[in-house]
Structure formats: structure tokens, C-alpha cells
PDB file of C-alpha atoms in Angstrom:
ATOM      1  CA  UNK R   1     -16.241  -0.479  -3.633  1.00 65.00           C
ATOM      2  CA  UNK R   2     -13.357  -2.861  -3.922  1.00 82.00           C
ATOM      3  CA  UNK R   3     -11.912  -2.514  -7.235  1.00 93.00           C
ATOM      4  CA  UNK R   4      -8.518  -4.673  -6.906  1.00 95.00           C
ATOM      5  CA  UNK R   5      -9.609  -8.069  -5.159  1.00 95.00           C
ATOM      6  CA  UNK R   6      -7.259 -10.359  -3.785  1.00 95.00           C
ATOM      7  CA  UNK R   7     -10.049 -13.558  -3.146  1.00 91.00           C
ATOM      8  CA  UNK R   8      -6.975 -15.928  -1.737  1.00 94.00           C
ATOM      9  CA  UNK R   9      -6.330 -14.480   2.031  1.00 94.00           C
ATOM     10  CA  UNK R  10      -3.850 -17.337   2.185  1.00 96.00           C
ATOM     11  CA  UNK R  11      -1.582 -19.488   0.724  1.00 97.00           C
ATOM     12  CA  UNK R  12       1.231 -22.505   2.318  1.00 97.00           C
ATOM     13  CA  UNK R  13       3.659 -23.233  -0.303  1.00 97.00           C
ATOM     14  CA  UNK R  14       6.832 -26.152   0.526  1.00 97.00           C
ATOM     15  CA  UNK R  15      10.482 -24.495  -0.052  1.00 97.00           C
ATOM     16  CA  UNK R  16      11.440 -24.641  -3.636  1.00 97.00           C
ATOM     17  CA  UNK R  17       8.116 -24.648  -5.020  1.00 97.00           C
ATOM     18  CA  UNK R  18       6.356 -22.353  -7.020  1.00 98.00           C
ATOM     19  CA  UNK R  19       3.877 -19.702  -5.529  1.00 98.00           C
ATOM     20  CA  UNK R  20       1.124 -18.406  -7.732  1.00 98.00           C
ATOM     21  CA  UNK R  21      -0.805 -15.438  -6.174  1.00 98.00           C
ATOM     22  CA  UNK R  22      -3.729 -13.891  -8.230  1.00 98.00           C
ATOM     23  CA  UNK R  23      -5.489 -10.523  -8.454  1.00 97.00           C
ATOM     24  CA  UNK R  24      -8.412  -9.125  -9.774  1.00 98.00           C
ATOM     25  CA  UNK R  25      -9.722  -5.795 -11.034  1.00 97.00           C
ATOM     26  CA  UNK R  26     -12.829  -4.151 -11.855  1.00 97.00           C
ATOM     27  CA  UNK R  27     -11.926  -0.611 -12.782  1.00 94.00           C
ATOM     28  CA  UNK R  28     -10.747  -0.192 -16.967  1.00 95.00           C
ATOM     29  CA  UNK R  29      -9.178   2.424 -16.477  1.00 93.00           C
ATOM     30  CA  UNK R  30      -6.091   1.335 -14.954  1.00 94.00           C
ATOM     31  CA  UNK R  31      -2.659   1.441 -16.332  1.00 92.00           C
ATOM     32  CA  UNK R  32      -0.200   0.153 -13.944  1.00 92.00           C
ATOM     33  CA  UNK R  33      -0.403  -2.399 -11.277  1.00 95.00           C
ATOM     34  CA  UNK R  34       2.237  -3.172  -8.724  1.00 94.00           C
ATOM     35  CA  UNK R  35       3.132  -5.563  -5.805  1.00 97.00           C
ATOM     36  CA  UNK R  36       4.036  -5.159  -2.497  1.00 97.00           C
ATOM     37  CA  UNK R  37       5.242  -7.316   0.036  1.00 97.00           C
ATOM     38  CA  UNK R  38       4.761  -6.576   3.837  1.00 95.00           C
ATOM     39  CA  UNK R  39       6.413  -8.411   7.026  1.00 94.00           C
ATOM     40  CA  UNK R  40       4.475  -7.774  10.587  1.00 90.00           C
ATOM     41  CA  UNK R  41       5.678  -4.352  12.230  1.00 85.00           C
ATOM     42  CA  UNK R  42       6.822  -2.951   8.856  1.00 91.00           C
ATOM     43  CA  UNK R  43       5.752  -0.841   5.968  1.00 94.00           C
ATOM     44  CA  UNK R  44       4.930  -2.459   2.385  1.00 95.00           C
ATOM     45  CA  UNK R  45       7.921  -3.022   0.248  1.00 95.00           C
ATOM     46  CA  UNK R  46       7.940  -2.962  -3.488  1.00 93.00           C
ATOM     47  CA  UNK R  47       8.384  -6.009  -5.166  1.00 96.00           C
ATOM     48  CA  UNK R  48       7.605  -5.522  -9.139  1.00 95.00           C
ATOM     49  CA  UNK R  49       5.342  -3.905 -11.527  1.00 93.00           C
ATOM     50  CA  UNK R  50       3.956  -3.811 -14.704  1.00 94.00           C
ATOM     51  CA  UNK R  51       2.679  -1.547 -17.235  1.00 93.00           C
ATOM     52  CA  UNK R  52      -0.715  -2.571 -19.139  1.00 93.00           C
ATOM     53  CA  UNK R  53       1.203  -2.025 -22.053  1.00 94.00           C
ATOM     54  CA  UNK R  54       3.025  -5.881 -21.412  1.00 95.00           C
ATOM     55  CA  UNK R  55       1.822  -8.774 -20.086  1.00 96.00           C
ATOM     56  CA  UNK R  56       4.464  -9.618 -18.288  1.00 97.00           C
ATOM     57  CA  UNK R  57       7.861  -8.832 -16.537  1.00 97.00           C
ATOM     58  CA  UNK R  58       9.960 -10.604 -14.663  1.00 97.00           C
ATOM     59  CA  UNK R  59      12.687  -9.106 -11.650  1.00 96.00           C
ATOM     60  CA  UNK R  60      14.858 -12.626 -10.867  1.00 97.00           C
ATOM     61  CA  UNK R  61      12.579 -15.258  -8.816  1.00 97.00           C
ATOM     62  CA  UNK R  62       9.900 -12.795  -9.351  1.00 98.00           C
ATOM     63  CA  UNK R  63       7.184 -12.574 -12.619  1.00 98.00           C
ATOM     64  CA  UNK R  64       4.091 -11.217 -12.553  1.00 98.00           C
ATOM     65  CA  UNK R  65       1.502 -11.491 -15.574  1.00 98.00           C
ATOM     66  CA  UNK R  66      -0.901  -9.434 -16.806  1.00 98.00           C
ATOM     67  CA  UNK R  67      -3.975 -10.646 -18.614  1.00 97.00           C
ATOM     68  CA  UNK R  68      -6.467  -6.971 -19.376  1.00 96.00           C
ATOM     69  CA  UNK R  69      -8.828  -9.126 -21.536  1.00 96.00           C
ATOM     70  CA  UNK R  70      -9.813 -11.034 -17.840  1.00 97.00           C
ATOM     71  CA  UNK R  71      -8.330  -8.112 -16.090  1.00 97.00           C
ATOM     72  CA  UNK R  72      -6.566 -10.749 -14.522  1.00 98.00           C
ATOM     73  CA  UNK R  73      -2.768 -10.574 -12.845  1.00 97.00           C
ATOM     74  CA  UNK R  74      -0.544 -12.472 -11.193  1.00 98.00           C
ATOM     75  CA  UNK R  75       2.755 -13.256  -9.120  1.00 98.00           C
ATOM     76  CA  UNK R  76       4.614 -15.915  -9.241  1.00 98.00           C
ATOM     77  CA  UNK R  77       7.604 -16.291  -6.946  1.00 98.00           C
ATOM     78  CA  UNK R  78       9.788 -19.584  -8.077  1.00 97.00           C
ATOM     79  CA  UNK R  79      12.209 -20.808  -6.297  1.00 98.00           C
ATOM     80  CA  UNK R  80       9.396 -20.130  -3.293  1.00 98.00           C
ATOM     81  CA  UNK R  81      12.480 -19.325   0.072  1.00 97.00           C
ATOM     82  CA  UNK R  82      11.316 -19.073   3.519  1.00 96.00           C
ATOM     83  CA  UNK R  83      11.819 -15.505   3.681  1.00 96.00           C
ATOM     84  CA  UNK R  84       9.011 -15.242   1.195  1.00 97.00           C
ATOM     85  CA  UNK R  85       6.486 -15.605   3.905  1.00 97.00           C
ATOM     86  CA  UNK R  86       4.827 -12.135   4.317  1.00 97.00           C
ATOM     87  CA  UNK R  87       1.914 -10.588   3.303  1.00 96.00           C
ATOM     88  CA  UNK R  88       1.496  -9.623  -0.607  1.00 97.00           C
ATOM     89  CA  UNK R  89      -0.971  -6.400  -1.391  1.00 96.00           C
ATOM     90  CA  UNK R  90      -1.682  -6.395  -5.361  1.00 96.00           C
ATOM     91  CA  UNK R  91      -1.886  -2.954  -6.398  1.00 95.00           C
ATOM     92  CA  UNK R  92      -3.331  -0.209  -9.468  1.00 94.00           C
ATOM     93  CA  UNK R  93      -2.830   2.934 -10.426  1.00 91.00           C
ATOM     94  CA  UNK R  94      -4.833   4.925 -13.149  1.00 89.00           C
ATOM     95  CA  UNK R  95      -2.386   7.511 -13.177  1.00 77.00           C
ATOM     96  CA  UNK R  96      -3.404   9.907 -10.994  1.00 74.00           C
ATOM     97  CA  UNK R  97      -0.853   8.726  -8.021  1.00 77.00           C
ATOM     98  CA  UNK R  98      -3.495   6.813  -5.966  1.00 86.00           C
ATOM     99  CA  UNK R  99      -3.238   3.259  -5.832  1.00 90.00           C
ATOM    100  CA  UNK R 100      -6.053   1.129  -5.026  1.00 93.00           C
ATOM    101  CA  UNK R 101      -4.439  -2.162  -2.852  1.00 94.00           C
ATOM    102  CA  UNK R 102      -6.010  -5.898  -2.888  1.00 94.00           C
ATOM    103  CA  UNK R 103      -6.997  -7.096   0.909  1.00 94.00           C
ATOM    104  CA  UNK R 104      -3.622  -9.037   0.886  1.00 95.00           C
ATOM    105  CA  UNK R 105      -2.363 -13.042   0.545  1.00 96.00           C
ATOM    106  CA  UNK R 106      -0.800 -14.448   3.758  1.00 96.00           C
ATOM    107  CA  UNK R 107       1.989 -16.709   2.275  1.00 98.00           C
ATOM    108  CA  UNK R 108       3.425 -18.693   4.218  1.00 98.00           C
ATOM    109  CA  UNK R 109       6.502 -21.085   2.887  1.00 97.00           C
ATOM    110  CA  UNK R 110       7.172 -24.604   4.371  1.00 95.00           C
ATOM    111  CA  UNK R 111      10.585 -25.694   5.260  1.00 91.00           C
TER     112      UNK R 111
ATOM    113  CA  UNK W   1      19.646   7.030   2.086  1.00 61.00           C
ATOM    114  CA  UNK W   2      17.166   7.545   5.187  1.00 74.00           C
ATOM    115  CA  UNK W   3      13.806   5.929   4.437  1.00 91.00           C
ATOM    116  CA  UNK W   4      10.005   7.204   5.089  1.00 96.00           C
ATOM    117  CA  UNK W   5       9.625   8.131   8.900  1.00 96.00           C
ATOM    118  CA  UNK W   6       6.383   7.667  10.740  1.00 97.00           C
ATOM    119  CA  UNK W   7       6.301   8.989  14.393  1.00 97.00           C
ATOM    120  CA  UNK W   8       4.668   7.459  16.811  1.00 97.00           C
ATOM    121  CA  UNK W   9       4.871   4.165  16.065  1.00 96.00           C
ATOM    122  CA  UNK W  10       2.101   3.165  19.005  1.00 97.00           C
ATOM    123  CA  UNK W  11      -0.231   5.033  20.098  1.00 96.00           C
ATOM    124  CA  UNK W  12      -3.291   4.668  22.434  1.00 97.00           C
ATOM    125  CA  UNK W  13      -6.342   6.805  22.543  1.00 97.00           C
ATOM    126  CA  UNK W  14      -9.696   7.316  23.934  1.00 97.00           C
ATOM    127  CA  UNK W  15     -13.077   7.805  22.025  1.00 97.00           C
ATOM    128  CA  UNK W  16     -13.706  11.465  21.133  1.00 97.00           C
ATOM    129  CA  UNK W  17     -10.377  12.469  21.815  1.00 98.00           C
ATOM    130  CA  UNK W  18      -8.156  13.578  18.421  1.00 98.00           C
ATOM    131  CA  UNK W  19      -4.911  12.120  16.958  1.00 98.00           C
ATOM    132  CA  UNK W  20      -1.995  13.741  15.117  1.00 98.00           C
ATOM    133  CA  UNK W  21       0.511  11.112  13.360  1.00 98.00           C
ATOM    134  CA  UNK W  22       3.186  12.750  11.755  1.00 98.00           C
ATOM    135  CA  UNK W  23       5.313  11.550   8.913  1.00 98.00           C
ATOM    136  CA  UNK W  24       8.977  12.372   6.737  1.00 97.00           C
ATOM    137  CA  UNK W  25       9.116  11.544   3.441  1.00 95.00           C
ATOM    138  CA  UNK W  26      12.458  10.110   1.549  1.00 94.00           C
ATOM    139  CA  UNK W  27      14.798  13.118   1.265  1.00 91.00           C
ATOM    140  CA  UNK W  28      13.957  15.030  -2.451  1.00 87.00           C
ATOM    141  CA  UNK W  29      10.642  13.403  -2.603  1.00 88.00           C
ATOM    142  CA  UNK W  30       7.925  15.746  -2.879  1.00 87.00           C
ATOM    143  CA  UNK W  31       4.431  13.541  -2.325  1.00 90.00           C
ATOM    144  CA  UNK W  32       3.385  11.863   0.610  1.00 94.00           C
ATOM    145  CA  UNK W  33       0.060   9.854   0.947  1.00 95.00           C
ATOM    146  CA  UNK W  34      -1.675   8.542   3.496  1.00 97.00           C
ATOM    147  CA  UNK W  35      -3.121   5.105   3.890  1.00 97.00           C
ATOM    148  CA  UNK W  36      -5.306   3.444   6.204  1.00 97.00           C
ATOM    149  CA  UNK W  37      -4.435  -0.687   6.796  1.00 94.00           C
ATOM    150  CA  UNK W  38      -7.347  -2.439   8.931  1.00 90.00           C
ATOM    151  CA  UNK W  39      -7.747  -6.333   8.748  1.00 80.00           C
ATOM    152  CA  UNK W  40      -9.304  -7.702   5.986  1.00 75.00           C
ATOM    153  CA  UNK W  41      -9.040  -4.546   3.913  1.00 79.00           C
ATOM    154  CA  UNK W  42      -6.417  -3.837   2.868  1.00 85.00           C
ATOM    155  CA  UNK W  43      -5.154  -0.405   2.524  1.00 93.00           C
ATOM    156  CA  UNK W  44      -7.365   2.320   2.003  1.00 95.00           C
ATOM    157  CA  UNK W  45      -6.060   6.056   0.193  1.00 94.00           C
ATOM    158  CA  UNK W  46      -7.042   8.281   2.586  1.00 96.00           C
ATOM    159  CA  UNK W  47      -4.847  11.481   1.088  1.00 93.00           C
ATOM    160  CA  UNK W  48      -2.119  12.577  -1.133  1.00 93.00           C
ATOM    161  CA  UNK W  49      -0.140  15.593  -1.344  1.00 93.00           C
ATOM    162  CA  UNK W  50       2.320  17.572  -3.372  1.00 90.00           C
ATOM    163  CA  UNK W  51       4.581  20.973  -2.883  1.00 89.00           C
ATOM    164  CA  UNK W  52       2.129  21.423   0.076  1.00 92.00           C
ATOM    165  CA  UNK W  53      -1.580  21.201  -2.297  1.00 93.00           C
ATOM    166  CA  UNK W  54      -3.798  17.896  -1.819  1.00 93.00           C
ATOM    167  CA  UNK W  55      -3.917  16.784  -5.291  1.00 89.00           C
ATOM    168  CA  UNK W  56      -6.149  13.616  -4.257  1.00 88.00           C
ATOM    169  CA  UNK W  57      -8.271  12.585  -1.690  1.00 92.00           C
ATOM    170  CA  UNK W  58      -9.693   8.630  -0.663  1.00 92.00           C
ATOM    171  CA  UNK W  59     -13.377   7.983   0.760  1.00 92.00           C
ATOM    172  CA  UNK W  60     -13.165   9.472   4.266  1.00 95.00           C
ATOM    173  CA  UNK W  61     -15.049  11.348   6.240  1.00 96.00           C
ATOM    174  CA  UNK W  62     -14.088  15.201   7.357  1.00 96.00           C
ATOM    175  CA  UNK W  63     -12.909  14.058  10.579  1.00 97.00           C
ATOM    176  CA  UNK W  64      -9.923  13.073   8.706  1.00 98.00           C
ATOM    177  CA  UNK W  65      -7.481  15.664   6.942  1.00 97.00           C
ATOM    178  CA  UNK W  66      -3.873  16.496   6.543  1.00 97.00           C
ATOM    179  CA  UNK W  67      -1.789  19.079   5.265  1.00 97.00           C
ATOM    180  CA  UNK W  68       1.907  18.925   3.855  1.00 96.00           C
ATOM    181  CA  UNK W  69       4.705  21.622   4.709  1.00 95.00           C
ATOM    182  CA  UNK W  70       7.673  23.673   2.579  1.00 93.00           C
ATOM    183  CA  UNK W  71       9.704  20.733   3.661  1.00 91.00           C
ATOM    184  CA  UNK W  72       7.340  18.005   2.424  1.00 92.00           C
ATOM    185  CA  UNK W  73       6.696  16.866   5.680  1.00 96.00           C
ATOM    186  CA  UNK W  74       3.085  15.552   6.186  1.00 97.00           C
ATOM    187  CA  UNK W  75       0.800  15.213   9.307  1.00 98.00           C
ATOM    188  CA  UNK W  76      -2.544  14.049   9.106  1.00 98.00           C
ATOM    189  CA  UNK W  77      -5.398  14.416  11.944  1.00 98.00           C
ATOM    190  CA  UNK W  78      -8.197  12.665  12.937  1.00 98.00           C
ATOM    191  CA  UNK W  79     -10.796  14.188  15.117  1.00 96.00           C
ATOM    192  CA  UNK W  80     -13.470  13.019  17.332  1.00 97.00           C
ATOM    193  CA  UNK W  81     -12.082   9.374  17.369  1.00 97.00           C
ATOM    194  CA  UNK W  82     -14.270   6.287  16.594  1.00 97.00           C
ATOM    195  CA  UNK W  83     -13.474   2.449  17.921  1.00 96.00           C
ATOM    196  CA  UNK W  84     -13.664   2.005  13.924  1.00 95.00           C
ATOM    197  CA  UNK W  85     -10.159   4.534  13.162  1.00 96.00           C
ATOM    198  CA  UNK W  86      -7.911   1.477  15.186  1.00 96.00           C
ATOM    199  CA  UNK W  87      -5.808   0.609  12.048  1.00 96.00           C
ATOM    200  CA  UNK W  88      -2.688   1.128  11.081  1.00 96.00           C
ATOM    201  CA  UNK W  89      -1.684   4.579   9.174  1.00 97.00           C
ATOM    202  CA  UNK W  90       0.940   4.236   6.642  1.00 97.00           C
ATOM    203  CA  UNK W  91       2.610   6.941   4.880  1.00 97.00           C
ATOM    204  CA  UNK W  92       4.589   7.179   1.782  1.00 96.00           C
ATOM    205  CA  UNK W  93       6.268   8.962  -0.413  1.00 94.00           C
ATOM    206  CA  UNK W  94       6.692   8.583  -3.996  1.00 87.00           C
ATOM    207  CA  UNK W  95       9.353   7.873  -6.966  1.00 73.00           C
ATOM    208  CA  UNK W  96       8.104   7.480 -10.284  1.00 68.00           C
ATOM    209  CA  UNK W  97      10.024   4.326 -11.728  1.00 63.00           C
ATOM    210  CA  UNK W  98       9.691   3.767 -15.147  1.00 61.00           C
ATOM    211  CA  UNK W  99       6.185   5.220 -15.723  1.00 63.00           C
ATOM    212  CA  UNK W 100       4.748   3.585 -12.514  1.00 68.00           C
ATOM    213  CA  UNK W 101       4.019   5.558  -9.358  1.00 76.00           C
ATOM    214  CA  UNK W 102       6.154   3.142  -6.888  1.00 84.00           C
ATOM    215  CA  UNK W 103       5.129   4.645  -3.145  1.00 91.00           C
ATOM    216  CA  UNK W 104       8.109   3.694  -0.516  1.00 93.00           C
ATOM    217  CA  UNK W 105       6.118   3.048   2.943  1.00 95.00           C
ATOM    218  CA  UNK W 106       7.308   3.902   6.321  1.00 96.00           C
ATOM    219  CA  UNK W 107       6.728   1.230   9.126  1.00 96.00           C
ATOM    220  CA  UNK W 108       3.228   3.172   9.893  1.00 96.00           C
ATOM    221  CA  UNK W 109       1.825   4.643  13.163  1.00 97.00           C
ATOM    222  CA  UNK W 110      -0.322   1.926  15.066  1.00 96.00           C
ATOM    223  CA  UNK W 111      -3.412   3.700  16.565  1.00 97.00           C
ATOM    224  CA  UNK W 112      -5.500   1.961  19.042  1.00 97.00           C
ATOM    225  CA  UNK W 113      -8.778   3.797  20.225  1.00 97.00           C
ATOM    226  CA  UNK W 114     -10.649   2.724  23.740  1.00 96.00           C
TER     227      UNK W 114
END
């Protein structure tokens, strides 16, 4: 049972323009969700996270919002830069040092 | 700082036959998980461990377990291998930042089964 859900598998964005990448969740119970960014033949990175105590925080190009009433979130990455194309897992946590990943978003940025 | 290290990186292996992917976590970190990356699915906890006890444990069946060592190295098996385990394992160990459990990934261990 999928409870993150990541229902874009793709996005193409033009340089300099705002990405928006969304994530779902089913499961109440969680208290921290997190993003990761991945590049072919490496591991996940950490990109930013939030505590369900905000609804939102922002790390310099990088915000990501947190809406519990839709238990809704997102990412948005503005300036959008070419390096930005990777993979981006949306992930929660319910405190018990599991986290439960999205399928992923393929960005890809356009020069 | 040396990161999380995942050896092998490739591996190939035949139906039936078992698999041991071994991984070292960030130096002073003390839990390592265990994920499973297939297409389409994202990752999936398979296992976590700390001081050398598996505090949590994903959906998997048996043929699938781990342990964890005094020096928080982690290895985890799978037996009797199915076409369905080709994925990509990840391991990672974990720093709590700020409340959140941020897990720092190695580049995984690529198993292909025949």
C-alpha cells in the first residue's frame, strides 16, 4: 500500500523557470517529510525537509510546502538550472526512522 | 568525511542462487537501513538497524534479512533468488537533523538475477 504518491513520473521545465513537484500522502500519522534528489548511478541526496509543525521552509532556490489539511506537499525549485535534472523521491517519516518514498518525478530542465 | 559505502556495486546472479551486499555506514553513525529501488516504485524499507538490534522491518518476505555488527557495519542477504529481487539495494545511514531522520545513501549495489 502506497502511502506517499508521487502521480507526476515526469516533468520538462525551460532554464530559469519555476519547477513545481507535488506529493501526496495517505497515512495521518506522519510528522516529517523530506526530499531527495537522485542522479543515475548514485545514491539519493537530501535536498530539504519539513516538520508538520510548519508549512513551509525554504533552503535558497529550494521551498517546499506543506498543506496536512489536503495532506498535500510540495517542491518548488526557482531559478529551475540544468543541473536540476534528476530524479526527486518525496519522502515521510512517522518517527519511527522508516521513511516511506514517493515512486519519483523525472525532471528534466531545458536549456 | 567518507560517505556511505556499498560493495559490490554490480552484481549478476542466477535464479535460486543467494546474494550478500554489504554496506559501511558514515563514520559515528550507528543505523543503517536497507532499501529496495525497482522502476516505478520507488524505494521500498526493507530493514533498519541500530547498535547491532533490528529496530524495524519493511514488507518482505524471509528470504530477505540482515544483521548489523559492533562496528555498525550492515550486510543484508537474500536467499533463493527470484527474477523479481533485480533492483537496486540502497543503504543508509542516519543523522537526525533538526528533529527529522535525514538517511545519507550510498551509491547502492545493482543486482541483476538470470
Amino acid at each position: 500500500d502506497q502511502q506517499v504518491k508521487q502521480n507526476s513520473p515526469s516533468l520538462s521545465v525551460q532554464e530559469g523557470r519555476i519547477s513545481i513537484l507535488n506529493c501526496d500522502y495517505t497515512n495521518s500519522m506522519f510528522d516529517y517529510f523530506l526530499w531527495y534528489k537522485k542522479y543515475p548511478a548514485e545514491g539519493p541526496t537530501f535536498l530539504i525537509s519539513i516538520s508538520s509543525i510548519k508549512d513551509k521552509n525554504e533552503d535558497g532556490r529550494f521551498t517546499v510546502f506543506l498543506n496536512k489539511s489536503a495532506k498535500h506537499l510540495s517542491l518548488h525549485i526557482v531559478p529551475s538550472q540544468p543541473g536540476d535534472s534528476a530524479v526527486y523521491f518525496c519522502a515521510a517519516s512517522a518517527g519511527d526512522y522508516k521513511l516511506s518514498f514517493g515512486a519519483g518525478t523525472t525532471v528534466t530542465v531545458r536549456a | 568525511k567518507a560517505g556511505v559505502t556499498q560493495t559490490p556495486r554490480y552484481l549478476i546472479k542466477t535464479r535460486g542462487q543467494q546474494v550478500t551486499l554489504s554496506c559501511s555506514p558514515i563514520s559515528g553513525h550507528r543505523s543503517v537501513s536497507w532499501y529496495q529501488q525497482t522502476p516505478g516504485q520507488g524505494l521500498q524499507f526493507l530493514f533498519e538497524y541500530f547498535s547491532e538490534t533490528q529496530r524495524n522491518k519493511g514488507n518482505f518476505p524471509g528470504r530477505f534479512s540482515g544483521r548489523q555488527f559492533s562496528n555498525s557495519r550492515s550486510e543484508m542477504n537474500v536467499s533463493t533468488l527470484e527474477l523479481g529481487d533485480s533492483a537496486l539495494y540502497l543503504c543508509a545511514s542516519s543523522l537526525v537533523i533538526s528533529g527529522a531522520n535525514v538517511l545519507t545513501f550510498g551509491a547502492g549495489s545493482r543486482l541483476t538475477v538470470l
